[in-house]
Amino acid sequence: MELLTWHLRGPLSRRAHGAGMRGGDLIREVFGSESDSDDADELNRPGPSPPSPLMRPGCVVETPAGADACVGMFVAREALGEDARRWLLDSIRADDLVDFPDDEPSTTASDRCAPTGGARNQAMRFGRDHLPRWALALADAVAKLATRRPGDSQGEHDVASADHTDDDDDDDDAAVFPREVLARARTASGVFNQMIVNQYAPGEGLTPHVDLEAFADGVAVVSLRSTVVMDMYPPGFEPGTSHVPTNSNTVPVWLRPGDVLFLSRAARWEWAHGIAARDADPAEGETRSEGGAVVRRGCRTSVTLRAMREDGHELRVPA
Ligand SMILES: O=C(O)CCC(=O)C(=O)O
Ligand SMILES: [Fe+2]
């Protein structure tokens, strides 16, 4: 219960903004969905074919400017090109997982987006068996990117391979995700076995939070459509504080269409992340807290990929 409550204060609390859903409705909607009887139909639906390769060749996984202190956070810039973004949005729409407030979702930033009101703006799936095909394809491509060394534009490193030797250990820590996270690729769970699709209208945010302990290390967020600023809050931030002013210690990360954000190590366990509820963000690189250039938000869609921990940390849901 505590875990769930904590989670609800985080990613889901933004619903209070438009949908006015709470407690049981939310939990039923969010956690009930994985056992829906129409799950099998949804999973077997062919859907649009992914472009090949899914990830843009030559994309670089980097530490965003000014974010060196946030150890374990990386962004793959425009990892999904135009075709991949279109495929992903079409796949999400084909599965009818969330409502799109605009009829023809653009693959780039758009300000033609009205607030969602009572729309379904979040969907979760737990377990690889419950992930739609498109999510499995995305998860595998993102997991490959996570084997890269930051700054490298190519060359997945097979740190999870069975013939890996201990002599390589120093090198392992140089990859985007730690070795033990990448090693999940050899298990049934895969690197990722859980996903959330989130839909944000302009003005909607995400309360700062550290992801639940029930989720393992190694979180990836695929960002689609509107550019947005994700704020990283350094260790010491008190989760559950509903209104946290952005202060000088906060590290802003600009997420553009097709970017993939990686959180592991301290960035996943010690830093909190959140999105301010506002209609516009400071222009990229803008550091002044007031009076600087701003960019209006459009609609944003994100896909968060994670894995459930298998060491007894349950995601408890009240009966
Ligand atoms: O939507 C996003 O960009 C992040 C979502 C997130 O942090 C979460 O689901 O825990
Ligand atoms: Fe999160």
Short mmCIF file of C-alpha atoms and ligand atoms in Angstrom, two decimals:
data_model
loop_
_atom_site.label_atom_id
_atom_site.label_comp_id
_atom_site.label_asym_id
_atom_site.label_seq_id
_atom_site.Cartn_x
_atom_site.Cartn_y
_atom_site.Cartn_z
CA MET A 1 0.00 0.00 0.00
CA GLU A 2 2.74 2.35 0.98
CA LEU A 3 4.58 1.65 -2.22
CA LEU A 4 1.52 2.17 -4.30
CA THR A 5 0.55 5.35 -2.47
CA TRP A 6 3.98 6.66 -3.08
CA HIS A 7 3.70 5.83 -6.74
CA LEU A 8 0.32 7.49 -6.98
CA ARG A 9 1.79 10.67 -5.64
CA GLY A 10 4.26 10.43 -8.43
CA PRO A 11 3.42 9.58 -11.99
CA LEU A 12 -0.30 9.26 -11.52
CA SER A 13 -1.01 12.29 -9.42
CA ARG A 14 -1.03 14.51 -12.47
CA ARG A 15 -4.41 12.99 -13.32
CA ALA A 16 -5.90 15.13 -10.60
CA HIS A 17 -5.32 17.92 -13.05
CA GLY A 18 -7.85 16.85 -15.61
CA ALA A 19 -9.44 13.50 -15.03
CA GLY A 20 -10.40 13.87 -11.39
CA MET A 21 -9.96 10.12 -10.88
CA ARG A 22 -8.74 8.82 -7.58
CA GLY A 23 -8.17 5.77 -5.40
CA GLY A 24 -10.03 2.66 -6.50
CA ASP A 25 -10.87 3.85 -10.00
CA LEU A 26 -7.30 4.63 -10.69
CA ILE A 27 -6.01 1.39 -9.28
CA ARG A 28 -8.58 -0.67 -11.15
CA GLU A 29 -7.85 1.10 -14.35
CA VAL A 30 -4.12 0.91 -13.97
CA PHE A 31 -3.58 -2.48 -12.42
CA GLY A 32 -6.67 -4.25 -13.65
CA SER A 33 -5.69 -3.81 -17.25
CA GLU A 34 -3.09 -6.56 -17.39
CA SER A 35 -5.61 -9.30 -16.80
CA ASP A 36 -8.23 -8.01 -19.17
CA SER A 37 -9.79 -10.78 -21.22
CA ASP A 38 -9.14 -8.89 -24.43
CA ASP A 39 -5.44 -8.90 -23.66
CA ALA A 40 -4.74 -11.79 -26.02
CA ASP A 41 -6.48 -10.07 -28.93
CA GLU A 42 -4.49 -6.97 -28.30
CA LEU A 43 -1.21 -8.88 -28.18
CA ASN A 44 -1.90 -10.88 -31.31
CA ARG A 45 -2.97 -7.93 -33.39
CA PRO A 46 -0.37 -7.60 -36.17
CA GLY A 47 -0.12 -3.80 -36.09
CA PRO A 48 2.16 -1.69 -38.26
CA SER A 49 5.63 -3.09 -39.06
CA PRO A 50 8.56 -1.39 -37.37
CA PRO A 51 11.11 0.35 -39.56
CA SER A 52 14.46 -1.38 -39.71
CA PRO A 53 16.64 -0.46 -38.00
CA LEU A 54 14.35 0.90 -35.33
CA MET A 55 17.01 3.13 -33.79
CA ARG A 56 18.59 5.79 -35.98
CA PRO A 57 22.08 4.64 -36.98
CA GLY A 58 24.69 6.95 -35.55
CA CYS A 59 22.62 8.26 -32.66
CA VAL A 60 24.78 9.01 -29.64
CA VAL A 61 23.98 8.26 -26.01
CA GLU A 62 25.28 11.20 -24.02
CA THR A 63 25.29 12.86 -20.64
CA PRO A 64 23.15 15.98 -21.12
CA ALA A 65 24.92 19.32 -20.69
CA GLY A 66 25.28 20.30 -17.04
CA ALA A 67 24.18 16.88 -15.79
CA ASP A 68 27.51 15.30 -14.85
CA ALA A 69 26.50 15.11 -11.18
CA CYS A 70 23.51 12.93 -12.01
CA VAL A 71 25.43 9.68 -12.28
CA GLY A 72 23.63 7.08 -14.36
CA MET A 73 21.49 9.46 -16.42
CA PHE A 74 22.01 9.46 -20.17
CA VAL A 75 20.00 10.55 -23.18
CA ALA A 76 20.11 8.98 -26.64
CA ARG A 77 19.39 11.96 -28.84
CA GLU A 78 16.71 11.40 -31.47
CA ALA A 79 17.25 7.68 -31.22
CA LEU A 80 13.90 7.25 -32.95
CA GLY A 81 13.80 9.05 -36.26
CA GLU A 82 10.64 10.23 -37.99
CA ASP A 83 9.62 6.77 -39.29
CA ALA A 84 10.19 5.08 -35.95
CA ARG A 85 8.21 7.74 -34.11
CA ARG A 86 5.35 7.40 -36.59
CA TRP A 87 5.39 3.60 -36.19
CA LEU A 88 5.37 3.86 -32.40
CA LEU A 89 2.53 6.37 -32.28
CA ASP A 90 0.51 4.38 -34.83
CA SER A 91 1.09 1.21 -32.79
CA ILE A 92 -0.07 2.83 -29.56
CA ARG A 93 -3.14 4.20 -31.30
CA ALA A 94 -3.90 0.85 -32.96
CA ASP A 95 -3.92 -0.80 -29.53
CA ASP A 96 -6.23 1.91 -28.19
CA LEU A 97 -4.17 2.05 -24.99
CA VAL A 98 -4.68 5.75 -24.32
CA ASP A 99 -6.73 8.55 -25.84
CA PHE A 100 -5.09 10.99 -28.18
CA PRO A 101 -6.52 14.45 -27.72
CA ASP A 102 -5.54 15.47 -31.23
CA ASP A 103 -6.94 13.54 -34.19
CA GLU A 104 -3.76 13.25 -36.17
CA PRO A 105 -0.87 13.10 -33.73
CA SER A 106 2.17 14.71 -35.21
CA THR A 107 5.55 13.06 -34.79
CA THR A 108 7.09 16.40 -33.93
CA ALA A 109 6.24 19.09 -31.42
CA SER A 110 2.77 20.49 -31.93
CA ASP A 111 0.73 23.14 -30.17
CA ARG A 112 -2.54 21.93 -31.69
CA CYS A 113 -3.32 20.03 -28.54
CA ALA A 114 -6.17 20.66 -26.14
CA PRO A 115 -6.11 19.44 -22.50
CA THR A 116 -7.27 15.85 -22.20
CA GLY A 117 -10.08 16.39 -19.70
CA GLY A 118 -11.46 13.01 -18.68
CA ALA A 119 -9.49 11.08 -21.29
CA ARG A 120 -7.47 7.95 -20.61
CA ASN A 121 -3.98 9.30 -20.31
CA GLN A 122 -2.07 6.34 -18.88
CA ALA A 123 -1.81 2.59 -19.53
CA MET A 124 0.41 0.00 -17.84
CA ARG A 125 1.39 -3.54 -18.72
CA PHE A 126 3.31 -5.96 -16.47
CA GLY A 127 5.27 -8.99 -17.66
CA ARG A 128 6.71 -9.72 -21.11
CA ASP A 129 3.75 -11.98 -21.84
CA HIS A 130 1.52 -8.95 -21.50
CA LEU A 131 3.56 -6.57 -23.60
CA PRO A 132 2.21 -5.84 -27.07
CA ARG A 133 4.52 -6.80 -29.94
CA TRP A 134 5.51 -3.23 -30.63
CA ALA A 135 6.55 -2.78 -26.99
CA LEU A 136 8.75 -5.90 -27.13
CA ALA A 137 10.43 -4.63 -30.28
CA LEU A 138 10.94 -1.24 -28.68
CA ALA A 139 12.19 -2.76 -25.42
CA ASP A 140 14.76 -4.89 -27.23
CA ALA A 141 16.04 -1.98 -29.31
CA VAL A 142 16.29 0.28 -26.24
CA ALA A 143 18.08 -2.48 -24.29
CA LYS A 144 20.65 -2.68 -27.10
CA LEU A 145 21.23 1.05 -26.91
CA ALA A 146 21.85 0.65 -23.19
CA THR A 147 24.85 -1.55 -23.92
CA ARG A 148 26.57 1.37 -25.67
CA ARG A 149 29.28 3.41 -24.07
CA PRO A 150 28.27 7.04 -23.69
CA GLY A 151 29.68 9.07 -26.56
CA ASP A 152 29.89 6.08 -28.92
CA SER A 153 27.70 6.40 -31.96
CA GLN A 154 27.90 2.71 -32.76
CA GLY A 155 28.86 -0.67 -31.46
CA GLU A 156 26.62 -2.46 -29.04
CA HIS A 157 28.82 -4.09 -26.42
CA ASP A 158 27.94 -7.59 -25.54
CA VAL A 159 28.55 -7.18 -21.82
CA ALA A 160 25.69 -9.55 -21.05
CA SER A 161 27.06 -12.39 -23.12
CA ALA A 162 27.74 -15.76 -21.57
CA ASP A 163 31.42 -15.73 -22.54
CA HIS A 164 32.02 -12.51 -20.70
CA THR A 165 35.02 -12.71 -18.39
CA ASP A 166 35.68 -10.98 -15.11
CA ASP A 167 38.65 -9.22 -16.69
CA ASP A 168 36.15 -7.08 -18.53
CA ASP A 169 34.60 -5.80 -15.31
CA ASP A 170 36.10 -2.35 -15.43
CA ASP A 171 34.74 -1.87 -18.91
CA ASP A 172 31.27 -2.94 -17.87
CA ASP A 173 30.68 0.09 -15.79
CA ALA A 174 31.35 2.21 -18.81
CA ALA A 175 28.11 1.13 -20.48
CA VAL A 176 24.90 3.14 -20.22
CA PHE A 177 23.28 0.50 -17.98
CA PRO A 178 25.27 -1.46 -15.34
CA ARG A 179 26.28 -5.01 -16.17
CA GLU A 180 23.75 -6.67 -13.86
CA VAL A 181 20.94 -4.78 -15.58
CA LEU A 182 22.13 -5.77 -19.05
CA ALA A 183 22.53 -9.36 -17.86
CA ARG A 184 18.73 -9.57 -17.57
CA ALA A 185 18.80 -9.93 -21.36
CA ARG A 186 19.80 -13.57 -20.76
CA THR A 187 16.84 -14.25 -18.48
CA ALA A 188 13.16 -14.74 -19.21
CA SER A 189 12.35 -11.28 -17.88
CA GLY A 190 14.58 -9.54 -20.41
CA VAL A 191 16.10 -6.16 -19.64
CA PHE A 192 12.55 -4.72 -19.57
CA ASN A 193 9.29 -6.49 -18.76
CA GLN A 194 6.99 -3.64 -17.80
CA MET A 195 5.79 -0.54 -19.60
CA ILE A 196 3.72 2.55 -19.06
CA VAL A 197 2.37 4.78 -21.78
CA ASN A 198 1.75 8.33 -20.57
CA GLN A 199 -0.08 11.05 -22.42
CA TYR A 200 0.51 14.69 -21.43
CA ALA A 201 -1.44 17.71 -22.59
CA PRO A 202 0.12 21.17 -22.23
CA GLY A 203 -0.09 22.24 -18.60
CA GLU A 204 0.12 18.70 -17.25
CA GLY A 205 3.16 17.59 -15.29
CA LEU A 206 4.56 14.73 -13.28
CA THR A 207 5.10 15.11 -9.55
CA PRO A 208 8.77 14.60 -8.65
CA HIS A 209 9.35 11.02 -7.56
CA VAL A 210 11.86 8.21 -7.36
CA ASP A 211 10.46 5.16 -9.14
CA LEU A 212 9.10 2.45 -6.84
CA GLU A 213 11.52 0.05 -5.22
CA ALA A 214 9.51 -2.78 -6.72
CA PHE A 215 11.10 -1.83 -10.02
CA ALA A 216 14.66 -2.94 -10.64
CA ASP A 217 17.55 -0.73 -11.66
CA GLY A 218 17.57 0.39 -15.29
CA VAL A 219 14.66 2.58 -16.42
CA ALA A 220 14.22 4.01 -19.91
CA VAL A 221 11.76 6.65 -21.08
CA VAL A 222 11.04 7.04 -24.79
CA SER A 223 9.86 10.58 -25.42
CA LEU A 224 7.54 11.38 -28.32
CA ARG A 225 6.05 14.56 -29.74
CA SER A 226 6.35 17.75 -27.70
CA THR A 227 9.73 18.67 -26.25
CA VAL A 228 9.56 18.92 -22.50
CA VAL A 229 11.90 19.67 -19.61
CA MET A 230 12.38 16.80 -17.18
CA ASP A 231 13.78 18.12 -13.90
CA MET A 232 16.20 15.96 -11.96
CA TYR A 233 16.17 16.56 -8.18
CA PRO A 234 19.40 15.71 -6.35
CA PRO A 235 19.52 13.29 -3.41
CA GLY A 236 17.94 14.72 -0.30
CA PHE A 237 14.74 15.74 -2.04
CA GLU A 238 11.72 14.68 0.04
CA PRO A 239 9.39 12.55 -2.11
CA GLY A 240 5.74 13.34 -1.65
CA THR A 241 6.28 17.08 -1.56
CA SER A 242 3.57 18.05 -3.95
CA HIS A 243 4.89 21.42 -4.97
CA VAL A 244 8.59 21.70 -5.40
CA PRO A 245 9.96 24.91 -6.81
CA THR A 246 12.72 24.43 -9.33
CA ASN A 247 15.85 25.56 -7.55
CA SER A 248 19.42 25.99 -8.59
CA ASN A 249 20.26 22.38 -7.64
CA THR A 250 17.72 20.98 -10.04
CA VAL A 251 19.16 19.71 -13.29
CA PRO A 252 16.86 20.37 -16.27
CA VAL A 253 16.99 17.84 -19.10
CA TRP A 254 15.40 18.76 -22.42
CA LEU A 255 13.67 15.74 -23.92
CA ARG A 256 12.95 16.14 -27.61
CA PRO A 257 10.87 13.93 -29.93
CA GLY A 258 12.53 10.54 -30.31
CA ASP A 259 14.93 10.96 -27.39
CA VAL A 260 15.43 8.06 -24.99
CA LEU A 261 16.24 8.89 -21.36
CA PHE A 262 18.15 6.26 -19.37
CA LEU A 263 18.11 6.20 -15.55
CA SER A 264 20.24 3.79 -13.56
CA ARG A 265 22.53 3.86 -10.54
CA ALA A 266 22.20 7.08 -8.48
CA ALA A 267 20.01 8.72 -11.12
CA ARG A 268 17.44 5.95 -10.61
CA TRP A 269 17.72 5.32 -6.86
CA GLU A 270 18.79 8.64 -5.34
CA TRP A 271 17.69 11.41 -7.66
CA ALA A 272 14.01 12.18 -8.17
CA HIS A 273 12.58 13.16 -11.55
CA GLY A 274 9.54 15.22 -12.43
CA ILE A 275 7.93 17.49 -14.98
CA ALA A 276 6.59 20.89 -13.93
CA ALA A 277 2.88 21.40 -14.64
CA ARG A 278 3.05 24.39 -16.99
CA ASP A 279 2.19 25.39 -20.56
CA ALA A 280 5.69 26.36 -21.62
CA ASP A 281 9.26 25.42 -20.82
CA PRO A 282 12.43 27.45 -20.84
CA ALA A 283 14.03 27.29 -24.29
CA GLU A 284 16.73 24.66 -24.55
CA GLY A 285 19.83 25.64 -22.64
CA GLU A 286 18.04 28.57 -20.96
CA THR A 287 19.23 28.75 -17.37
CA ARG A 288 17.62 31.97 -16.16
CA SER A 289 14.75 31.18 -13.82
CA GLU A 290 12.78 34.21 -15.02
CA GLY A 291 12.65 36.42 -18.08
CA GLY A 292 14.28 33.96 -20.47
CA ALA A 293 12.96 32.60 -23.76
CA VAL A 294 10.21 29.98 -23.45
CA VAL A 295 8.76 27.34 -25.77
CA ARG A 296 5.08 26.43 -25.64
CA ARG A 297 4.36 22.78 -24.98
CA GLY A 298 2.34 20.61 -27.30
CA CYS A 299 0.99 17.15 -26.58
CA ARG A 300 3.56 14.63 -25.41
CA THR A 301 3.46 10.85 -25.34
CA SER A 302 6.03 8.78 -23.45
CA VAL A 303 6.72 5.08 -23.06
CA THR A 304 8.51 4.10 -19.84
CA LEU A 305 10.26 0.71 -19.83
CA ARG A 306 11.34 -1.02 -16.61
CA ALA A 307 11.64 -4.46 -15.01
CA MET A 308 9.97 -5.77 -11.88
CA ARG A 309 12.42 -6.79 -9.17
CA GLU A 310 12.48 -10.47 -8.47
CA ASP A 311 13.88 -10.38 -4.93
CA GLY A 312 10.65 -10.18 -3.01
CA HIS A 313 9.76 -6.53 -3.47
CA GLU A 314 6.11 -6.76 -4.32
CA LEU A 315 4.09 -4.08 -5.93
CA ARG A 316 1.28 -4.29 -3.41
CA VAL A 317 -2.22 -3.32 -4.41
CA PRO A 318 -5.01 -2.98 -1.82
CA ALA A 319 -7.80 -5.55 -2.12
O1 LIG B 1 6.51 10.34 -18.79
C1 LIG B 1 7.69 10.47 -18.50
O2 LIG B 1 8.46 11.14 -19.18
C2 LIG B 1 8.25 9.81 -17.27
C3 LIG B 1 7.32 8.83 -16.63
C4 LIG B 1 7.85 8.35 -15.31
O3 LIG B 1 8.70 8.91 -14.71
C5 LIG B 1 7.28 7.12 -14.70
O4 LIG B 1 6.38 6.51 -15.28
O5 LIG B 1 7.73 6.75 -13.60
FE FE B 2 9.40 7.84 -13.00
#
